[in-house]
Amino acid sequence: AQSVAQPEDQVNVAEGNPLTVKCTYSVSGNPYLFWYVQYPNRGLQFLLKYITGDNLVKGSYGFEAEFNKSQTSFHLKKPSALVSDSALYFCVLHGSSNTGKLIFGQGTTLQVKP
Amino acid sequence: DTGVSQDPRHKITKRGQNVTFRCDPISEHNRLYWYRQTLGQGPEFLTYFQNEAQLEKSRLLSDRFSAERPKGSFSTLEIQRTEQGDSAMYLCASSVGQGSGELFFGEGSRLTVL
């Protein structure tokens, strides 16, 4: 069965510090992995995706994610957090290009404090 | 604004009534998706269209739910005989082309069933 897990409900970081939001996945075959962010009263926004190629993927707003096949992980990272990064982050698995179904994790709330 | 738009943004209804949500995707996006999000959870896939064809439906989509995209442009999601468990945010998204492209989400239609 295909699944994605975000083990932390909330991550707290001080502004300027590096941040990591964790994600692990389970899929047969090669995964397509995404990170989306949801700000209050705003629609979900795409941050980045991994399809194939380099394991380090760069995305919007200075975010990046590292794909690790052996650990089945796709952690989201940023070298220096901003207060404006505070939002709800979803790790998303697209198991196959033949389906429209994205599988979302439960989400991790990122709180960046000044 | 040329993003995905959803209407209405909020709907309060009594149990047993029918409700309909509309989604206008980004023009020229051939794929359109419906997801449902409840509080504290990630979005769950309901159904998706490629042009006017409904290609996939989740088991979450009971007989009371029906979605259409008659001309391959806007889509409607109707819920008949609403139940309190239908209370959720209904999200629409669109994308272009094949496979694992980025989805563009609307801000959602929040349904409250009393």
Short mmCIF file of C-alpha atoms in Angstrom, two decimals:
data_model
loop_
_atom_site.label_atom_id
_atom_site.label_comp_id
_atom_site.label_asym_id
_atom_site.label_seq_id
_atom_site.Cartn_x
_atom_site.Cartn_y
_atom_site.Cartn_z
CA ALA A 1 0.00 0.00 0.00
CA GLN A 2 1.16 3.50 -0.75
CA SER A 3 1.47 5.87 2.17
CA VAL A 4 3.29 8.91 3.42
CA ALA A 5 4.01 9.79 7.04
CA GLN A 6 4.96 13.01 8.74
CA PRO A 7 6.04 12.00 12.23
CA GLU A 8 5.91 15.48 13.76
CA ASP A 9 2.67 17.39 14.26
CA GLN A 10 4.62 20.57 14.96
CA VAL A 11 8.16 21.85 14.52
CA ASN A 12 9.37 24.91 16.39
CA VAL A 13 12.40 26.83 15.17
CA ALA A 14 13.97 30.16 15.98
CA GLU A 15 14.25 32.65 13.14
CA GLY A 16 17.60 32.32 11.38
CA ASN A 17 18.11 28.71 12.41
CA PRO A 18 17.97 25.81 9.96
CA LEU A 19 14.75 23.85 9.79
CA THR A 20 13.86 20.29 8.87
CA VAL A 21 10.38 18.87 8.39
CA LYS A 22 10.43 15.10 8.16
CA CYS A 23 8.64 12.81 5.75
CA THR A 24 8.83 9.10 5.02
CA TYR A 25 7.00 7.21 2.32
CA SER A 26 6.04 3.74 1.25
CA VAL A 27 5.45 2.83 -2.40
CA SER A 28 6.18 0.05 -4.81
CA GLY A 29 8.17 1.38 -7.69
CA ASN A 30 9.65 4.82 -8.09
CA PRO A 31 7.91 7.58 -6.17
CA TYR A 32 6.97 11.04 -7.26
CA LEU A 33 7.22 13.21 -4.15
CA PHE A 34 6.10 16.74 -3.48
CA TRP A 35 5.96 19.29 -0.72
CA TYR A 36 3.03 21.68 -0.49
CA VAL A 37 2.49 24.52 1.98
CA GLN A 38 -0.81 25.85 3.30
CA TYR A 39 -0.99 29.31 4.79
CA PRO A 40 -4.05 30.31 6.84
CA ASN A 41 -7.02 31.12 4.60
CA ARG A 42 -4.95 30.43 1.51
CA GLY A 43 -4.93 27.59 -0.97
CA LEU A 44 -2.30 24.89 -0.97
CA GLN A 45 0.84 26.00 -2.76
CA PHE A 46 3.43 23.85 -4.48
CA LEU A 47 6.95 24.09 -3.07
CA LEU A 48 8.98 21.47 -4.88
CA LYS A 49 8.96 17.99 -6.37
CA TYR A 50 11.18 14.99 -6.87
CA ILE A 51 10.63 12.88 -9.95
CA THR A 52 14.05 11.57 -10.82
CA GLY A 53 17.62 12.78 -10.96
CA ASP A 54 19.48 14.64 -8.24
CA ASN A 55 18.53 13.64 -4.74
CA LEU A 56 18.64 17.26 -3.57
CA VAL A 57 15.74 19.21 -4.98
CA LYS A 58 15.50 22.98 -4.77
CA GLY A 59 12.16 24.73 -4.62
CA SER A 60 10.36 27.96 -3.87
CA TYR A 61 11.19 30.42 -1.07
CA GLY A 62 14.62 28.91 -0.44
CA PHE A 63 13.31 25.47 0.50
CA GLU A 64 14.96 22.25 -0.57
CA ALA A 65 14.32 18.58 0.02
CA GLU A 66 16.55 15.55 0.10
CA PHE A 67 15.34 12.30 -1.41
CA ASN A 68 16.84 9.24 0.29
CA LYS A 69 15.80 5.99 -1.32
CA SER A 70 17.43 3.69 1.21
CA GLN A 71 15.68 5.44 4.10
CA THR A 72 12.49 6.09 2.08
CA SER A 73 12.58 9.67 3.24
CA PHE A 74 12.00 13.06 1.67
CA HIS A 75 12.77 15.65 4.35
CA LEU A 76 12.13 19.34 3.72
CA LYS A 77 14.89 21.72 4.69
CA LYS A 78 15.80 25.37 4.75
CA PRO A 79 19.13 26.77 5.89
CA SER A 80 17.71 29.84 7.61
CA ALA A 81 14.09 30.03 8.75
CA LEU A 82 11.93 33.14 8.48
CA VAL A 83 8.93 34.02 10.63
CA SER A 84 6.93 34.17 7.39
CA ASP A 85 7.70 30.45 6.82
CA SER A 86 5.26 29.62 9.62
CA ALA A 87 2.56 27.50 8.00
CA LEU A 88 1.25 23.96 7.55
CA TYR A 89 3.45 21.75 5.39
CA PHE A 90 2.33 18.61 3.58
CA CYS A 91 4.47 15.87 2.16
CA VAL A 92 2.70 14.33 -0.83
CA LEU A 93 3.16 11.09 -2.72
CA HIS A 94 2.07 10.56 -6.30
CA GLY A 95 2.37 6.84 -6.75
CA SER A 96 1.99 6.76 -10.50
CA SER A 97 1.63 9.17 -13.36
CA ASN A 98 -1.40 7.15 -14.47
CA THR A 99 -3.47 8.21 -11.51
CA GLY A 100 -4.76 11.55 -10.38
CA LYS A 101 -4.57 10.50 -6.77
CA LEU A 102 -2.10 12.32 -4.57
CA ILE A 103 -1.58 10.89 -1.10
CA PHE A 104 -1.07 13.60 1.51
CA GLY A 105 0.62 13.24 4.84
CA GLN A 106 -1.21 14.58 7.88
CA GLY A 107 0.77 17.77 7.81
CA THR A 108 3.35 19.41 10.05
CA THR A 109 2.83 22.85 11.49
CA LEU A 110 5.99 24.90 11.33
CA GLN A 111 6.27 27.65 13.89
CA VAL A 112 9.16 30.06 13.44
CA LYS A 113 9.66 32.39 16.39
CA PRO A 114 11.47 35.72 16.20
CA ASP B 1 -6.70 36.58 -10.92
CA THR B 2 -6.15 33.60 -13.17
CA GLY B 3 -5.90 30.95 -10.48
CA VAL B 4 -8.34 28.18 -9.59
CA SER B 5 -11.56 29.66 -8.25
CA GLN B 6 -14.19 27.93 -6.16
CA ASP B 7 -17.71 28.98 -5.31
CA PRO B 8 -19.19 29.33 -2.80
CA ARG B 9 -16.36 29.76 -0.32
CA HIS B 10 -18.61 28.90 2.59
CA LYS B 11 -21.85 26.96 2.73
CA ILE B 12 -23.95 26.22 5.78
CA THR B 13 -26.80 23.80 5.26
CA LYS B 14 -29.14 21.60 7.20
CA ARG B 15 -28.82 17.85 7.22
CA GLY B 16 -30.67 16.30 4.33
CA GLN B 17 -30.30 19.24 1.96
CA ASN B 18 -28.43 19.11 -1.34
CA VAL B 19 -25.42 21.33 -2.01
CA THR B 20 -23.41 22.05 -5.12
CA PHE B 21 -19.90 23.45 -5.41
CA ARG B 22 -18.37 24.89 -8.52
CA CYS B 23 -14.74 24.95 -9.57
CA ASP B 24 -13.24 26.98 -12.38
CA PRO B 25 -9.76 25.69 -13.17
CA ILE B 26 -6.92 27.58 -14.74
CA SER B 27 -7.79 27.89 -18.39
CA GLU B 28 -6.17 25.28 -20.63
CA HIS B 29 -5.56 22.96 -17.69
CA ASN B 30 -6.88 19.64 -18.90
CA ARG B 31 -6.87 17.89 -15.52
CA LEU B 32 -9.17 18.78 -12.66
CA TYR B 33 -9.24 17.22 -9.21
CA TRP B 34 -11.49 17.27 -6.17
CA TYR B 35 -10.13 16.65 -2.68
CA ARG B 36 -11.70 16.81 0.77
CA GLN B 37 -9.92 18.09 3.86
CA THR B 38 -11.15 17.76 7.42
CA LEU B 39 -9.67 19.54 10.39
CA GLY B 40 -6.23 18.29 11.33
CA GLN B 41 -5.95 16.01 8.33
CA GLY B 42 -4.31 16.17 4.96
CA PRO B 43 -6.51 16.40 1.89
CA GLU B 44 -8.06 13.14 0.65
CA PHE B 45 -8.57 12.40 -3.00
CA LEU B 46 -12.16 12.25 -4.24
CA THR B 47 -12.07 12.23 -8.01
CA TYR B 48 -10.31 13.52 -11.08
CA PHE B 49 -11.10 14.46 -14.67
CA GLN B 50 -9.04 14.63 -17.77
CA ASN B 51 -10.93 17.03 -19.99
CA GLU B 52 -14.59 15.98 -19.61
CA ALA B 53 -13.87 12.36 -18.73
CA GLN B 54 -14.04 11.32 -15.10
CA LEU B 55 -11.12 8.90 -14.95
CA GLU B 56 -10.94 7.99 -11.31
CA LYS B 57 -13.18 8.01 -8.25
CA SER B 58 -12.28 7.32 -4.66
CA ARG B 59 -14.29 4.93 -2.53
CA LEU B 60 -14.86 8.01 -0.36
CA LEU B 61 -17.19 9.23 -3.06
CA SER B 62 -20.42 7.60 -1.98
CA ASP B 63 -23.56 7.44 -4.11
CA ARG B 64 -24.62 10.76 -2.63
CA PHE B 65 -21.69 12.49 -4.30
CA SER B 66 -21.53 13.27 -7.98
CA ALA B 67 -19.05 15.32 -9.96
CA GLU B 68 -19.25 16.56 -13.51
CA ARG B 69 -17.13 18.47 -15.94
CA PRO B 70 -19.46 18.71 -18.89
CA LYS B 71 -17.40 20.74 -21.35
CA GLY B 72 -13.98 20.04 -20.01
CA SER B 73 -13.79 23.43 -18.37
CA PHE B 74 -15.52 24.12 -15.03
CA SER B 75 -16.63 21.32 -12.73
CA THR B 76 -19.38 20.85 -10.19
CA LEU B 77 -19.45 18.64 -7.12
CA GLU B 78 -22.91 17.87 -5.79
CA ILE B 79 -23.67 16.29 -2.45
CA GLN B 80 -27.19 14.98 -2.02
CA ARG B 81 -28.92 14.42 1.32
CA THR B 82 -26.05 15.93 3.26
CA GLU B 83 -24.95 14.40 6.54
CA GLN B 84 -23.01 15.98 9.38
CA GLY B 85 -20.01 13.86 8.43
CA ASP B 86 -19.86 15.69 5.11
CA SER B 87 -18.71 18.83 6.90
CA ALA B 88 -15.27 19.57 5.49
CA MET B 89 -13.29 21.78 3.16
CA TYR B 90 -13.73 20.73 -0.46
CA LEU B 91 -10.68 21.55 -2.53
CA CYS B 92 -10.41 21.78 -6.27
CA ALA B 93 -7.14 21.68 -8.17
CA SER B 94 -6.08 21.69 -11.78
CA SER B 95 -2.99 20.76 -13.72
CA VAL B 96 -1.76 20.62 -17.25
CA GLY B 97 -0.38 17.79 -19.29
CA GLN B 98 0.65 14.32 -18.27
CA GLY B 99 1.60 12.62 -15.09
CA SER B 100 3.19 14.16 -12.11
CA GLY B 101 2.92 17.82 -12.74
CA GLU B 102 2.29 20.46 -10.17
CA LEU B 103 -1.32 20.86 -9.01
CA PHE B 104 -2.73 24.34 -8.56
CA PHE B 105 -5.28 24.45 -5.75
CA GLY B 106 -8.18 26.77 -5.17
CA GLU B 107 -8.89 28.21 -1.74
CA GLY B 108 -11.61 25.66 -1.12
CA SER B 109 -15.31 25.57 -0.31
CA ARG B 110 -16.06 25.04 3.35
CA LEU B 111 -19.21 23.04 4.05
CA THR B 112 -20.91 22.99 7.43
CA VAL B 113 -23.83 20.63 7.85
CA LEU B 114 -26.01 21.37 10.88
#
